[in-house]
Short mmCIF file of C-alpha atoms in Angstrom, two decimals:
data_model
loop_
_atom_site.label_atom_id
_atom_site.label_comp_id
_atom_site.label_asym_id
_atom_site.label_seq_id
_atom_site.Cartn_x
_atom_site.Cartn_y
_atom_site.Cartn_z
CA GLY A 15 78.54 106.54 72.95
CA PRO A 16 78.70 108.38 75.13
CA VAL A 17 75.40 110.00 74.17
CA PRO A 18 73.98 113.07 75.97
CA PRO A 19 70.73 112.78 77.95
CA SER A 20 69.04 115.15 75.50
CA ASP A 21 69.21 112.50 72.76
CA THR A 22 65.67 111.14 72.41
CA GLU A 23 66.73 107.99 70.59
CA ALA A 24 69.21 107.10 73.32
CA SER A 25 66.54 107.36 76.00
CA THR A 26 64.53 104.59 74.32
CA CYS A 27 67.44 102.40 73.24
CA GLU A 28 67.39 99.10 75.15
CA VAL A 29 71.11 98.39 74.84
CA LEU A 30 72.35 101.71 76.24
CA THR A 31 72.95 102.22 79.97
CA LYS A 32 72.17 105.54 81.64
CA CYS A 33 74.81 106.77 84.09
CA ARG A 34 73.52 107.19 87.63
CA LYS A 35 75.71 110.33 88.05
CA CYS A 36 76.06 112.37 84.83
CA LEU A 37 72.95 110.84 83.16
CA TRP A 38 74.72 110.29 79.83
CA TYR A 39 74.16 107.04 77.91
CA SER A 40 76.89 104.47 77.19
CA ARG A 41 76.98 101.16 75.40
CA PHE A 42 78.61 98.39 77.38
CA GLU A 43 79.64 94.93 76.29
CA HIS A 44 76.74 93.47 78.30
CA SER A 45 74.21 95.58 76.27
CA ASN A 46 72.53 97.13 79.31
CA TYR A 47 72.67 93.86 81.27
CA ARG A 48 70.83 91.97 78.54
CA ARG A 49 73.72 89.62 77.74
CA LYS A 50 73.32 86.18 79.33
CA LYS A 51 75.46 83.17 80.11
CA THR A 52 74.61 79.60 81.09
CA LYS A 53 75.06 78.63 84.73
CA SER A 54 75.23 75.00 85.83
CA THR A 55 73.99 74.17 89.35
CA ARG A 56 74.44 70.70 90.84
CA ARG A 57 71.38 69.25 92.54
CA PRO A 58 71.49 67.01 95.66
CA ASN A 59 70.80 63.92 93.50
CA GLY A 60 73.89 64.62 91.40
CA SER A 61 72.12 65.96 88.33
CA TYR A 62 72.70 69.46 86.95
CA HIS A 63 70.25 72.30 86.40
CA MET A 64 71.07 74.79 83.64
CA THR A 65 69.85 78.39 83.86
CA ARG A 66 70.52 81.64 81.99
CA VAL A 67 71.88 84.46 84.16
CA PRO A 68 73.24 87.98 83.45
CA ASP A 69 76.78 87.98 82.08
CA LEU A 70 78.44 90.98 83.73
CA HIS A 71 81.89 92.49 83.32
CA HIS A 72 84.62 91.55 85.72
CA VAL A 73 85.25 94.33 88.23
CA GLY A 74 87.30 97.05 86.55
CA GLU A 75 87.18 100.02 84.21
CA LEU A 76 84.68 98.35 81.87
CA ASP A 77 81.98 99.32 84.38
CA TRP A 78 82.85 103.03 84.22
CA CYS A 79 80.60 105.52 82.45
CA HIS A 80 82.16 106.49 79.10
CA ASN A 81 81.46 110.15 79.77
CA CYS A 82 82.37 110.86 83.42
CA GLY A 83 84.42 107.77 84.29
CA ARG A 84 82.48 106.76 87.41
CA VAL A 85 80.74 103.42 87.96
CA ALA A 86 77.71 103.86 85.73
CA ASN A 87 75.14 101.61 87.36
CA GLU A 88 74.50 100.41 90.91
CA ARG A 89 74.05 96.86 89.60
CA ASP A 90 77.84 96.69 89.42
CA PHE A 91 78.21 97.38 93.14
CA PHE A 92 78.68 94.33 95.41
CA LYS A 93 78.67 91.93 92.44
CA GLU A 94 81.84 90.09 93.48
CA GLN A 95 81.14 88.91 97.03
CA SER A 96 81.94 86.01 99.32
CA ILE A 97 79.68 84.66 102.07
CA SER A 98 79.51 84.70 105.84
CA TYR A 99 81.00 81.52 107.33
CA LYS A 100 78.52 79.34 109.24
CA PRO A 101 80.50 77.32 111.82
CA ASP A 102 79.49 73.84 112.95
CA ASP A 103 78.87 73.22 116.64
CA SER A 104 82.15 71.30 116.84
CA ASP A 105 84.27 74.05 115.25
CA VAL A 106 86.71 75.83 117.56
CA PHE A 107 86.64 79.63 117.39
CA LEU A 108 90.18 80.96 116.94
CA GLY A 109 89.36 84.66 117.19
CA THR A 110 89.26 87.76 115.02
CA LYS A 111 91.81 90.12 113.53
CA THR A 112 91.04 93.65 112.30
CA LEU A 113 93.06 95.21 109.49
CA PRO A 114 92.62 98.98 108.97
CA PHE A 115 92.84 100.16 105.38
CA ARG A 116 92.53 103.17 103.14
CA ILE A 117 91.45 103.42 99.51
CA LYS A 118 93.08 105.02 96.50
CA SER A 119 90.33 105.34 93.93
CA HIS A 120 90.92 106.14 90.26
CA ASP A 121 90.78 109.80 89.22
CA PRO A 122 88.85 110.13 85.94
CA ARG A 123 90.09 113.71 85.53
CA THR A 124 93.53 112.32 84.61
CA MET A 125 92.24 109.95 81.91
CA ALA A 126 91.80 111.10 78.32
CA PRO A 127 88.28 109.71 77.63
CA PHE A 128 86.81 111.59 80.61
CA GLN A 129 88.74 114.88 80.67
CA SER A 130 86.27 116.71 78.47
CA TYR A 131 83.46 116.15 80.98
CA TRP A 132 85.51 117.18 84.01
CA SER A 133 86.87 120.30 82.28
CA GLU A 134 83.35 121.71 81.92
CA GLU A 135 82.47 124.59 84.20
CA GLY A 136 80.45 123.63 87.26
CA GLN A 137 81.68 120.04 87.64
CA THR A 138 82.52 119.16 91.24
CA TYR A 139 84.84 116.31 92.07
CA ASP A 140 84.16 114.57 95.40
CA GLN A 141 87.05 112.37 96.52
CA SER A 142 85.12 110.77 99.38
CA GLU A 143 82.36 109.79 96.97
CA MET A 144 84.86 108.23 94.57
CA ASP A 145 86.42 106.25 97.45
CA GLU A 146 83.02 105.00 98.59
CA ASP A 147 82.17 103.95 95.03
CA MET A 148 85.38 101.94 94.83
CA PHE A 149 84.55 100.26 98.15
CA LYS A 150 81.13 99.22 96.83
CA HIS A 151 82.51 98.19 93.45
CA ARG A 152 85.71 96.36 94.36
CA ILE A 153 85.36 95.39 98.04
CA GLY A 154 81.82 95.30 99.48
CA GLU A 155 80.63 93.89 102.80
CA TYR A 156 82.06 90.39 102.24
CA PRO A 157 84.94 90.84 99.79
CA LEU A 158 86.65 88.10 97.83
CA LEU A 159 90.09 87.30 99.20
CA LYS A 160 91.42 87.07 95.65
CA MET A 161 90.08 90.57 94.89
CA LEU A 162 91.69 91.99 98.03
CA LEU A 163 95.08 90.53 97.18
CA SER A 164 94.92 91.73 93.58
CA SER A 165 94.05 95.26 94.82
CA ILE A 166 96.92 95.60 97.31
CA PRO A 167 99.90 97.21 95.52
CA ILE A 168 103.37 95.71 95.61
CA VAL A 169 104.90 99.17 95.15
CA ALA A 170 105.07 102.13 97.52
CA GLU A 171 101.98 104.33 97.69
CA GLY A 172 103.78 107.15 95.90
CA ASP A 173 104.63 104.84 92.99
CA ILE A 174 101.05 103.79 92.25
CA PRO A 175 100.14 105.03 88.74
CA LYS A 176 98.09 108.24 88.68
CA THR A 177 96.66 107.58 85.22
CA GLY A 178 96.25 104.64 82.88
CA THR A 179 94.97 103.25 79.61
CA VAL A 180 91.21 102.76 79.33
CA ARG A 181 90.03 99.84 77.21
CA ASN A 182 87.35 100.19 74.57
CA PRO A 183 84.05 99.69 76.46
CA VAL A 184 82.50 97.40 73.81
CA THR A 185 85.40 95.47 72.31
CA THR A 186 87.64 95.70 75.44
CA GLN A 187 90.52 96.63 73.09
CA ILE A 188 92.50 99.89 73.07
CA SER A 189 91.34 101.62 69.90
CA GLY A 190 89.79 104.70 68.33
CA SER A 191 89.14 107.68 70.59
CA TRP A 192 89.93 105.48 73.58
CA ARG A 193 93.61 105.28 72.64
CA TRP A 194 96.21 107.56 74.17
CA THR A 195 98.57 109.52 71.92
CA SER A 196 101.35 108.60 74.28
CA GLU A 197 100.16 105.39 75.89
CA PRO A 198 100.93 105.18 79.62
CA PRO A 199 102.39 101.91 80.89
CA ALA A 200 99.58 101.13 83.36
CA ALA A 201 96.02 99.94 82.85
CA ALA A 202 93.30 102.23 84.20
CA HIS A 203 92.23 99.81 86.94
CA GLU A 204 95.82 99.72 88.23
CA THR A 205 95.38 103.28 89.49
CA GLU A 206 93.05 101.89 92.18
CA ALA A 207 94.47 100.35 95.34
CA ILE A 208 93.68 99.09 98.83
CA LEU A 209 96.27 100.51 101.23
CA LEU A 210 96.98 98.48 104.38
CA GLU A 211 98.74 99.85 107.45
CA SER A 212 101.34 97.08 107.59
CA LEU A 213 103.11 94.72 105.20
CA ASN A 214 102.40 91.99 107.77
CA HIS A 215 98.70 92.39 107.06
CA ARG A 216 99.26 91.56 103.40
CA VAL A 217 101.29 88.51 104.43
CA LEU A 218 98.40 87.38 106.65
CA LEU A 219 95.94 87.61 103.75
CA GLU A 220 98.36 85.70 101.52
CA GLU A 221 98.55 82.93 104.14
CA LEU A 222 94.76 82.73 104.32
CA TYR A 223 94.70 82.09 100.58
CA HIS A 224 96.09 78.60 101.28
CA PHE A 225 92.75 77.70 102.92
CA HIS A 226 90.32 77.13 100.10
CA ASP A 227 87.00 78.34 101.49
CA ILE A 228 87.86 81.58 103.28
CA ALA A 229 86.26 84.55 101.50
CA GLU A 230 85.27 82.55 98.42
CA ARG A 231 82.83 83.60 95.71
CA LYS A 232 79.11 83.65 96.50
CA ASN A 233 76.66 82.17 94.02
CA GLU A 234 73.09 82.33 95.30
CA ASP A 235 74.38 81.68 98.83
CA VAL A 236 76.18 78.51 97.71
CA LEU A 237 79.93 78.35 98.24
CA ILE A 238 81.92 77.76 95.06
CA ARG A 239 85.45 76.53 95.65
CA MET A 240 87.58 78.49 93.21
CA ARG A 241 90.95 77.19 94.40
CA ASP A 242 92.45 74.06 95.94
CA GLY A 243 93.90 74.19 99.42
CA ASP A 244 93.75 73.19 103.07
CA ASP A 245 90.29 73.04 104.63
CA THR A 246 91.28 72.71 108.30
CA ILE A 247 90.58 76.42 108.85
CA GLY A 248 87.28 78.09 108.01
CA GLY A 249 86.18 81.68 108.31
CA ASP A 250 85.27 84.87 106.55
CA ILE A 251 86.28 88.48 105.98
CA ARG A 252 83.87 91.34 106.57
CA ALA A 253 84.60 94.90 105.43
CA THR A 254 83.23 98.25 106.61
CA TRP A 255 83.82 101.75 105.24
CA ASP A 256 83.59 105.17 106.89
CA LYS A 257 82.88 107.65 104.08
CA ALA A 258 83.40 110.75 106.21
CA GLY A 259 86.69 109.52 107.66
CA ARG A 260 87.75 107.88 104.36
CA LYS A 261 88.96 104.76 106.13
CA GLY A 262 87.83 101.18 106.49
CA GLU A 263 88.39 97.92 108.33
CA LEU A 264 88.70 94.28 107.31
CA THR A 265 87.63 91.93 110.10
CA ILE A 266 88.90 88.36 109.74
CA ARG A 267 87.08 85.64 111.68
CA LEU A 268 88.64 82.16 111.87
CA TYR A 269 87.58 78.70 113.10
CA LEU A 270 89.41 75.39 113.46
CA ARG A 271 87.10 73.01 111.63
CA LYS A 272 85.93 69.68 113.01
CA ASN A 273 87.36 67.71 110.08
CA SER A 274 90.87 68.68 111.19
CA PHE A 275 90.35 66.63 114.37
CA ILE A 276 89.13 63.66 112.34
CA GLU A 277 92.09 63.80 109.97
CA ASN A 278 94.59 64.10 112.81
CA SER A 279 93.09 61.13 114.63
CA LYS A 280 93.76 58.97 111.58
CA ASN A 281 97.47 59.80 111.61
#
């Protein structure tokens, strides 16, 4: 692919994904969400239950339509999410902190695999729509703290790459028509960024990363601890996005957990 919507064979092919925007068909590594992986879930009695679940791409350019460069399917929105923290009665509420942010979404018009589509007469580029798509794809209502930190640039806004290399959508390698003649130094997903108002806000998020169950990954509403760290503080991060104003907010909610009192009493 990509294959135009007029192709009758593509419309009946089970391994091709139809773009929600341009309606062209693309073949992704997950074969239209048919690829599976084995998930192990621990039961209360200590035994494990094995199930087969969809094996999706990690958030990035591999989810982009091969024709127009936008997120091809809504199934890839909100797929990397944490959970809302449920405090115990003995937890002490420490308060909330709101961090305003903006989004720099990728511009498919600057990337070789998608330029043909965007150069066609009648194509309209909507920046607010691209920003909202990035919010749904990369952030979501309860974002992962790790995803937030990896999306905040360490360079000035003006130095963020404007274009980048797109990996082959099936093999994930840079090859064939997906290779630049003069390869830019950045990867395509590095053209996307979450822009905070203050460097102090980034430092705050980095400090929260030391507490191992704040904004962790959600797996069927069960918290999976992806990193080691202090568990004296619990909480969550909730994100909202204003499409018209092209701005958002991260609201951090923190609690002092009851186990911190128990540990301190032992010392």
